[in-house]
Amino acid sequence: MKRKIVTDNNGVSLIEVLVGMIILAVGLLGLAPMVVVSIEGNAISRDNSAAANLLKQKVEYFEGLSTMPSVPYTETETGLQNIYTRSTYINDHSIDTLIPEGLYKIDVIVSWTDNQNVQRSNQYSTYKVKSS
């Protein structure tokens, strides 16, 4: 009995294309969560950058003053860029003995609630020499 070798390849290329499309679809589905994480990460970075700018603005404002306000100084600003709250605290040695004499301590805190309803905040502290 002789065996006949089938040399007819009709439909083989169609199956190859189908398998290739399935592999491509699975690969693209694997990338989808990475895109979502990337978008969320960009939003967090944008918020942190805006908060850092708000911190910098307030610190530079007080560093540029020739006379500081009387201590203890507390200021809270709400609704900055519609989502941020900025709190500023200025103290000296008479209020907090951990602060060296002859210096003001300036603390600025910016807080906000992000898109996922998570409370976040950035803080910056610096010292300024008291002018005589």
CSV table of N, CA and C in Angstrom, one decimal:
chain,number,residue,atom,x,y,z
A,1,MET,N,0.8,-1.2,0.0
A,1,MET,CA,0.0,0.0,0.0
A,1,MET,C,0.9,1.2,0.0
A,2,LYS,N,0.6,2.1,-0.9
A,2,LYS,CA,1.4,3.3,-1.0
A,2,LYS,C,0.7,4.5,-0.4
A,3,ARG,N,1.4,5.3,0.3
A,3,ARG,CA,0.8,6.5,0.9
A,3,ARG,C,1.0,7.6,0.0
A,4,LYS,N,0.0,8.4,-0.1
A,4,LYS,CA,0.1,9.6,-0.9
A,4,LYS,C,0.4,10.8,0.0
A,5,ILE,N,1.4,11.6,-0.4
A,5,ILE,CA,1.7,12.8,0.4
A,5,ILE,C,0.9,13.9,-0.2
A,6,VAL,N,0.2,14.6,0.8
A,6,VAL,CA,-0.7,15.7,0.4
A,6,VAL,C,0.2,16.9,0.2
A,7,THR,N,0.1,17.5,-0.9
A,7,THR,CA,0.9,18.7,-1.2
A,7,THR,C,0.0,19.9,-1.4
A,8,ASP,N,-1.3,19.7,-1.1
A,8,ASP,CA,-2.3,20.8,-1.3
A,8,ASP,C,-2.2,21.7,0.0
A,9,ASN,N,-1.8,22.9,-0.2
A,9,ASN,CA,-1.7,23.9,0.9
A,9,ASN,C,-2.9,24.9,1.0
A,10,ASN,N,-4.0,24.6,0.4
A,10,ASN,CA,-5.1,25.5,0.4
A,10,ASN,C,-5.6,25.7,1.9
A,11,GLY,N,-5.8,26.9,2.3
A,11,GLY,CA,-6.3,27.2,3.6
A,11,GLY,C,-5.2,27.4,4.7
A,12,VAL,N,-4.0,26.9,4.4
A,12,VAL,CA,-2.9,27.0,5.4
A,12,VAL,C,-2.6,28.5,5.7
A,13,SER,N,-2.4,29.3,4.7
A,13,SER,CA,-2.1,30.7,4.9
A,13,SER,C,-3.2,31.4,5.7
A,14,LEU,N,-4.4,31.0,5.5
A,14,LEU,CA,-5.5,31.6,6.3
A,14,LEU,C,-5.4,31.3,7.8
A,15,ILE,N,-5.1,30.1,8.1
A,15,ILE,CA,-4.9,29.7,9.5
A,15,ILE,C,-3.7,30.4,10.1
A,16,GLU,N,-2.6,30.6,9.3
A,16,GLU,CA,-1.4,31.3,9.8
A,16,GLU,C,-1.8,32.8,10.1
A,17,VAL,N,-2.6,33.4,9.3
A,17,VAL,CA,-3.1,34.8,9.5
A,17,VAL,C,-3.9,34.8,10.8
A,18,LEU,N,-4.8,33.9,10.9
A,18,LEU,CA,-5.7,33.8,12.1
A,18,LEU,C,-4.9,33.7,13.4
A,19,VAL,N,-3.9,32.8,13.4
A,19,VAL,CA,-3.1,32.6,14.6
A,19,VAL,C,-2.3,33.8,14.9
A,20,GLY,N,-1.8,34.5,13.9
A,20,GLY,CA,-1.0,35.7,14.0
A,20,GLY,C,-1.9,36.8,14.6
A,21,MET,N,-3.1,36.9,14.2
A,21,MET,CA,-4.0,37.9,14.7
A,21,MET,C,-4.4,37.7,16.2
A,22,ILE,N,-4.5,36.4,16.5
A,22,ILE,CA,-4.8,36.1,17.9
A,22,ILE,C,-3.6,36.4,18.8
A,23,ILE,N,-2.4,36.1,18.4
A,23,ILE,CA,-1.2,36.5,19.1
A,23,ILE,C,-1.1,38.0,19.3
A,24,LEU,N,-1.4,38.8,18.2
A,24,LEU,CA,-1.4,40.2,18.2
A,24,LEU,C,-2.4,40.8,19.2
A,25,ALA,N,-3.6,40.2,19.2
A,25,ALA,CA,-4.7,40.7,20.0
A,25,ALA,C,-4.3,40.4,21.5
A,26,VAL,N,-3.8,39.3,21.8
A,26,VAL,CA,-3.4,39.0,23.2
A,26,VAL,C,-2.3,40.0,23.7
A,27,GLY,N,-1.4,40.3,22.8
A,27,GLY,CA,-0.3,41.2,23.1
A,27,GLY,C,-0.8,42.6,23.4
A,28,LEU,N,-1.8,43.1,22.5
A,28,LEU,CA,-2.4,44.4,22.7
A,28,LEU,C,-3.2,44.5,24.0
A,29,LEU,N,-3.9,43.4,24.3
A,29,LEU,CA,-4.7,43.4,25.6
A,29,LEU,C,-3.7,43.5,26.8
A,30,GLY,N,-2.5,42.9,26.6
A,30,GLY,CA,-1.6,43.0,27.7
A,30,GLY,C,-1.0,44.4,27.9
A,31,LEU,N,-1.0,45.2,26.8
A,31,LEU,CA,-0.5,46.6,26.9
A,31,LEU,C,-1.5,47.6,27.5
A,32,ALA,N,-2.8,47.3,27.4
A,32,ALA,CA,-3.9,48.2,27.8
A,32,ALA,C,-3.7,48.6,29.3
A,33,PRO,N,-3.5,47.7,30.2
A,33,PRO,CA,-3.3,48.2,31.6
A,33,PRO,C,-2.1,49.1,31.8
A,34,MET,N,-1.1,48.9,31.0
A,34,MET,CA,0.1,49.8,31.1
A,34,MET,C,-0.2,51.2,30.7
A,35,VAL,N,-1.1,51.3,29.7
A,35,VAL,CA,-1.5,52.7,29.3
A,35,VAL,C,-2.3,53.4,30.4
A,36,VAL,N,-3.2,52.6,31.1
A,36,VAL,CA,-4.0,53.2,32.1
A,36,VAL,C,-3.0,53.7,33.3
A,37,VAL,N,-2.1,52.8,33.7
A,37,VAL,CA,-1.1,53.2,34.7
A,37,VAL,C,-0.3,54.4,34.3
A,38,SER,N,0.1,54.5,33.1
A,38,SER,CA,0.8,55.6,32.6
A,38,SER,C,0.0,56.9,32.6
A,39,ILE,N,-1.2,56.9,32.3
A,39,ILE,CA,-2.1,58.1,32.4
A,39,ILE,C,-2.2,58.5,33.8
A,40,GLU,N,-2.4,57.6,34.7
A,40,GLU,CA,-2.6,57.9,36.1
A,40,GLU,C,-1.3,58.5,36.7
A,41,GLY,N,-0.2,57.9,36.3
A,41,GLY,CA,1.1,58.5,36.7
A,41,GLY,C,1.4,59.9,36.2
A,42,ASN,N,1.0,60.2,35.0
A,42,ASN,CA,1.1,61.5,34.4
A,42,ASN,C,0.3,62.5,35.2
A,43,ALA,N,-0.9,62.1,35.6
A,43,ALA,CA,-1.8,63.0,36.4
A,43,ALA,C,-1.2,63.3,37.8
A,44,ILE,N,-0.6,62.3,38.4
A,44,ILE,CA,0.0,62.5,39.7
A,44,ILE,C,1.2,63.4,39.6
A,45,SER,N,2.0,63.2,38.5
A,45,SER,CA,3.2,64.1,38.3
A,45,SER,C,2.8,65.5,38.0
A,46,ARG,N,1.7,65.7,37.2
A,46,ARG,CA,1.2,67.1,37.0
A,46,ARG,C,0.8,67.8,38.3
A,47,ASP,N,0.0,67.0,39.1
A,47,ASP,CA,-0.4,67.6,40.4
A,47,ASP,C,0.8,67.9,41.3
A,48,ASN,N,1.8,67.0,41.4
A,48,ASN,CA,3.0,67.3,42.2
A,48,ASN,C,3.7,68.5,41.7
A,49,SER,N,3.8,68.7,40.4
A,49,SER,CA,4.6,69.8,39.8
A,49,SER,C,3.8,71.1,40.1
A,50,ALA,N,2.5,71.1,40.0
A,50,ALA,CA,1.8,72.3,40.3
A,50,ALA,C,1.9,72.6,41.8
A,51,ALA,N,1.9,71.6,42.7
A,51,ALA,CA,2.0,71.8,44.1
A,51,ALA,C,3.4,72.4,44.4
A,52,ALA,N,4.4,71.9,43.8
A,52,ALA,CA,5.8,72.3,44.0
A,52,ALA,C,5.9,73.8,43.6
A,53,ASN,N,5.3,74.2,42.5
A,53,ASN,CA,5.3,75.6,42.1
A,53,ASN,C,4.6,76.5,43.1
A,54,LEU,N,3.5,76.0,43.7
A,54,LEU,CA,2.8,76.8,44.7
A,54,LEU,C,3.7,77.0,45.9
A,55,LEU,N,4.4,75.9,46.3
A,55,LEU,CA,5.3,76.0,47.5
A,55,LEU,C,6.4,77.0,47.2
A,56,LYS,N,7.0,76.9,46.0
A,56,LYS,CA,8.1,77.8,45.6
A,56,LYS,C,7.7,79.2,45.6
A,57,GLN,N,6.5,79.5,45.1
A,57,GLN,CA,6.0,80.9,45.0
A,57,GLN,C,5.9,81.5,46.4
A,58,LYS,N,5.3,80.8,47.4
A,58,LYS,CA,5.1,81.3,48.7
A,58,LYS,C,6.5,81.5,49.5
A,59,VAL,N,7.4,80.5,49.3
A,59,VAL,CA,8.7,80.6,50.0
A,59,VAL,C,9.4,81.8,49.4
A,60,GLU,N,9.5,81.9,48.1
A,60,GLU,CA,10.2,83.0,47.5
A,60,GLU,C,9.6,84.4,47.9
A,61,TYR,N,8.3,84.4,48.1
A,61,TYR,CA,7.6,85.7,48.5
A,61,TYR,C,8.2,86.1,49.9
A,62,PHE,N,8.2,85.1,50.9
A,62,PHE,CA,8.7,85.5,52.2
A,62,PHE,C,10.2,85.7,52.2
A,63,GLU,N,10.9,85.0,51.4
A,63,GLU,CA,12.4,85.2,51.4
A,63,GLU,C,12.7,86.6,50.8
A,64,GLY,N,11.8,87.1,50.0
A,64,GLY,CA,12.1,88.4,49.4
A,64,GLY,C,11.6,89.6,50.3
A,65,LEU,N,10.9,89.3,51.3
A,65,LEU,CA,10.4,90.4,52.2
A,65,LEU,C,11.6,91.0,53.0
A,66,SER,N,11.6,92.4,53.1
A,66,SER,CA,12.6,93.0,54.0
A,66,SER,C,12.2,92.9,55.5
A,67,THR,N,10.9,92.9,55.7
A,67,THR,CA,10.4,92.8,57.1
A,67,THR,C,9.4,91.6,57.1
A,68,MET,N,9.6,90.7,58.1
A,68,MET,CA,8.7,89.6,58.2
A,68,MET,C,7.5,89.9,59.0
A,69,PRO,N,6.3,89.2,58.8
A,69,PRO,CA,5.2,89.5,59.7
A,69,PRO,C,5.5,89.0,61.1
A,70,SER,N,4.7,89.5,62.1
A,70,SER,CA,4.9,89.1,63.5
A,70,SER,C,4.6,87.6,63.6
A,71,VAL,N,5.3,87.0,64.5
A,71,VAL,CA,5.2,85.5,64.7
A,71,VAL,C,4.4,85.3,66.0
A,72,PRO,N,3.7,84.2,66.1
A,72,PRO,CA,3.5,83.2,65.1
A,72,PRO,C,2.6,83.6,64.0
A,73,TYR,N,3.0,83.3,62.8
A,73,TYR,CA,2.2,83.7,61.6
A,73,TYR,C,1.6,82.4,61.0
A,74,THR,N,0.3,82.5,60.7
A,74,THR,CA,-0.4,81.3,60.1
A,74,THR,C,-1.3,81.9,59.0
A,75,GLU,N,-1.2,81.3,57.8
A,75,GLU,CA,-2.0,81.7,56.7
A,75,GLU,C,-2.5,80.5,55.9
A,76,THR,N,-3.8,80.4,55.6
A,76,THR,CA,-4.3,79.3,54.8
A,76,THR,C,-5.0,79.9,53.6
A,77,GLU,N,-4.7,79.4,52.4
A,77,GLU,CA,-5.3,79.8,51.2
A,77,GLU,C,-6.0,78.6,50.6
A,78,THR,N,-7.3,78.7,50.2
A,78,THR,CA,-8.0,77.5,49.7
A,78,THR,C,-8.4,77.8,48.2
A,79,GLY,N,-8.7,76.8,47.5
A,79,GLY,CA,-9.2,77.0,46.1
A,79,GLY,C,-8.1,77.4,45.1
A,80,LEU,N,-6.8,77.2,45.4
A,80,LEU,CA,-5.8,77.6,44.5
A,80,LEU,C,-5.8,76.6,43.3
A,81,GLN,N,-5.9,77.1,42.1
A,81,GLN,CA,-6.1,76.3,40.9
A,81,GLN,C,-7.2,75.3,41.0
A,82,ASN,N,-8.2,75.7,41.8
A,82,ASN,CA,-9.5,74.9,42.1
A,82,ASN,C,-9.3,73.7,42.9
A,83,ILE,N,-8.1,73.2,43.2
A,83,ILE,CA,-8.0,72.0,44.0
A,83,ILE,C,-7.0,72.0,45.2
A,84,TYR,N,-6.1,73.0,45.2
A,84,TYR,CA,-5.0,73.1,46.2
A,84,TYR,C,-5.4,73.9,47.4
A,85,THR,N,-4.9,73.5,48.5
A,85,THR,CA,-4.9,74.4,49.8
A,85,THR,C,-3.5,74.6,50.2
A,86,ARG,N,-3.1,75.8,50.4
A,86,ARG,CA,-1.7,76.1,50.8
A,86,ARG,C,-1.8,76.7,52.2
A,87,SER,N,-1.0,76.1,53.1
A,87,SER,CA,-0.9,76.6,54.5
A,87,SER,C,0.5,77.1,54.7
A,88,THR,N,0.7,78.3,55.4
A,88,THR,CA,2.0,78.8,55.6
A,88,THR,C,2.1,79.1,57.1
A,89,TYR,N,3.2,78.7,57.7
A,89,TYR,CA,3.5,78.9,59.1
A,89,TYR,C,4.9,79.5,59.3
A,90,ILE,N,5.0,80.6,60.0
A,90,ILE,CA,6.3,81.2,60.3
A,90,ILE,C,6.4,81.3,61.8
A,91,ASN,N,7.6,80.8,62.3
A,91,ASN,CA,7.9,80.8,63.8
A,91,ASN,C,9.3,81.2,63.9
A,92,ASP,N,9.6,81.5,65.2
A,92,ASP,CA,11.0,81.8,65.5
A,92,ASP,C,11.3,81.1,66.9
A,93,HIS,N,12.5,81.5,67.5
A,93,HIS,CA,12.9,80.8,68.7
A,93,HIS,C,11.9,81.1,69.9
A,94,SER,N,11.3,82.3,69.8
A,94,SER,CA,10.3,82.6,70.9
A,94,SER,C,9.1,81.6,70.9
A,95,ILE,N,8.8,81.1,69.8
A,95,ILE,CA,7.7,80.1,69.7
A,95,ILE,C,8.1,78.7,69.8
A,96,ASP,N,9.2,78.4,69.1
A,96,ASP,CA,9.7,77.0,69.1
A,96,ASP,C,11.2,77.0,69.4
A,97,THR,N,11.6,76.5,70.6
A,97,THR,CA,13.0,76.6,71.0
A,97,THR,C,13.9,75.7,70.2
A,98,LEU,N,13.4,74.9,69.3
A,98,LEU,CA,14.2,74.1,68.4
A,98,LEU,C,14.8,74.9,67.3
A,99,ILE,N,14.1,76.1,67.0
A,99,ILE,CA,14.6,77.0,66.0
A,99,ILE,C,15.7,77.8,66.5
A,100,PRO,N,16.9,77.9,65.9
A,100,PRO,CA,18.0,78.6,66.4
A,100,PRO,C,17.7,80.1,66.5
A,101,GLU,N,18.2,80.8,67.5
A,101,GLU,CA,18.0,82.2,67.6
A,101,GLU,C,18.5,83.0,66.4
A,102,GLY,N,17.8,84.0,66.1
A,102,GLY,CA,18.2,84.9,64.9
A,102,GLY,C,17.7,84.4,63.6
A,103,LEU,N,16.8,83.3,63.6
A,103,LEU,CA,16.2,82.8,62.4
A,103,LEU,C,14.7,82.7,62.5
A,104,TYR,N,14.1,82.9,61.3
A,104,TYR,CA,12.7,82.5,61.2
A,104,TYR,C,12.6,81.1,60.5
A,105,LYS,N,11.7,80.3,60.9
A,105,LYS,CA,11.4,79.1,60.2
A,105,LYS,C,10.1,79.2,59.4
A,106,ILE,N,10.2,79.0,58.1
A,106,ILE,CA,9.1,79.1,57.2
A,106,ILE,C,8.7,77.7,56.8
A,107,ASP,N,7.4,77.3,57.1
A,107,ASP,CA,6.9,76.0,56.7
A,107,ASP,C,5.7,76.3,55.7
A,108,VAL,N,5.8,75.7,54.6
A,108,VAL,CA,4.6,75.8,53.6
A,108,VAL,C,4.2,74.4,53.2
A,109,ILE,N,2.9,74.1,53.3
A,109,ILE,CA,2.3,72.8,53.0
A,109,ILE,C,1.2,73.1,52.0
A,110,VAL,N,1.3,72.3,50.9
A,110,VAL,CA,0.2,72.3,49.9
A,110,VAL,C,-0.4,70.9,49.9
A,111,SER,N,-1.8,70.9,50.0
A,111,SER,CA,-2.5,69.7,50.0
A,111,SER,C,-3.6,69.7,49.0
A,112,TRP,N,-4.0,68.5,48.5
A,112,TRP,CA,-5.1,68.4,47.5
A,112,TRP,C,-5.6,67.0,47.5
A,113,THR,N,-6.7,66.8,46.9
A,113,THR,CA,-7.3,65.5,46.6
A,113,THR,C,-7.2,65.2,45.2
A,114,ASP,N,-6.5,64.0,44.8
A,114,ASP,CA,-6.3,63.7,43.4
A,114,ASP,C,-7.5,63.1,42.7
A,115,ASN,N,-7.4,62.7,41.5
A,115,ASN,CA,-8.5,62.1,40.7
A,115,ASN,C,-9.0,60.8,41.3
A,116,GLN,N,-8.2,60.1,42.0
A,116,GLN,CA,-8.7,58.8,42.6
A,116,GLN,C,-9.2,59.0,44.0
A,117,ASN,N,-9.4,60.3,44.4
A,117,ASN,CA,-9.9,60.7,45.7
A,117,ASN,C,-8.9,60.3,46.8
A,118,VAL,N,-7.6,60.4,46.6
A,118,VAL,CA,-6.6,60.2,47.5
A,118,VAL,C,-6.0,61.5,48.0
A,119,GLN,N,-6.0,61.7,49.3
A,119,GLN,CA,-5.5,63.0,49.9
A,119,GLN,C,-3.9,63.0,49.7
A,120,ARG,N,-3.4,64.0,49.1
A,120,ARG,CA,-1.9,64.2,48.9
A,120,ARG,C,-1.5,65.5,49.5
A,121,SER,N,-0.2,65.6,49.8
A,121,SER,CA,0.4,66.9,50.2
A,121,SER,C,1.9,66.9,49.9
A,122,ASN,N,2.4,68.1,49.7
A,122,ASN,CA,3.8,68.4,49.6
A,122,ASN,C,4.2,69.5,50.7
A,123,GLN,N,5.3,69.4,51.2
A,123,GLN,CA,5.8,70.3,52.3
A,123,GLN,C,7.2,70.8,52.0
A,124,TYR,N,7.4,72.1,52.3
A,124,TYR,CA,8.7,72.6,52.2
A,124,TYR,C,9.0,73.5,53.4
A,125,SER,N,10.2,73.4,54.0
A,125,SER,CA,10.6,74.2,55.1
A,125,SER,C,11.9,74.8,54.8
A,126,THR,N,12.1,76.1,55.3
A,126,THR,CA,13.3,76.8,55.1
A,126,THR,C,13.5,77.8,56.3
A,127,TYR,N,14.7,78.3,56.4
A,127,TYR,CA,15.0,79.3,57.4
A,127,TYR,C,15.4,80.6,56.7
A,128,LYS,N,15.1,81.7,57.4
A,128,LYS,CA,15.5,83.0,57.0
A,128,LYS,C,16.1,83.8,58.1
A,129,VAL,N,17.2,84.4,57.9
A,129,VAL,CA,17.9,85.2,58.9
A,129,VAL,C,17.1,86.4,59.2
A,130,LYS,N,17.0,86.7,60.5
A,130,LYS,CA,16.3,87.9,61.0
A,130,LYS,C,17.2,89.1,60.6
A,131,SER,N,16.6,90.1,60.0
A,131,SER,CA,17.4,91.3,59.8
A,131,SER,C,17.5,92.2,61.0
A,132,SER,N,18.6,92.8,61.2
A,132,SER,CA,18.8,93.6,62.5
A,132,SER,C,18.1,95.0,62.4
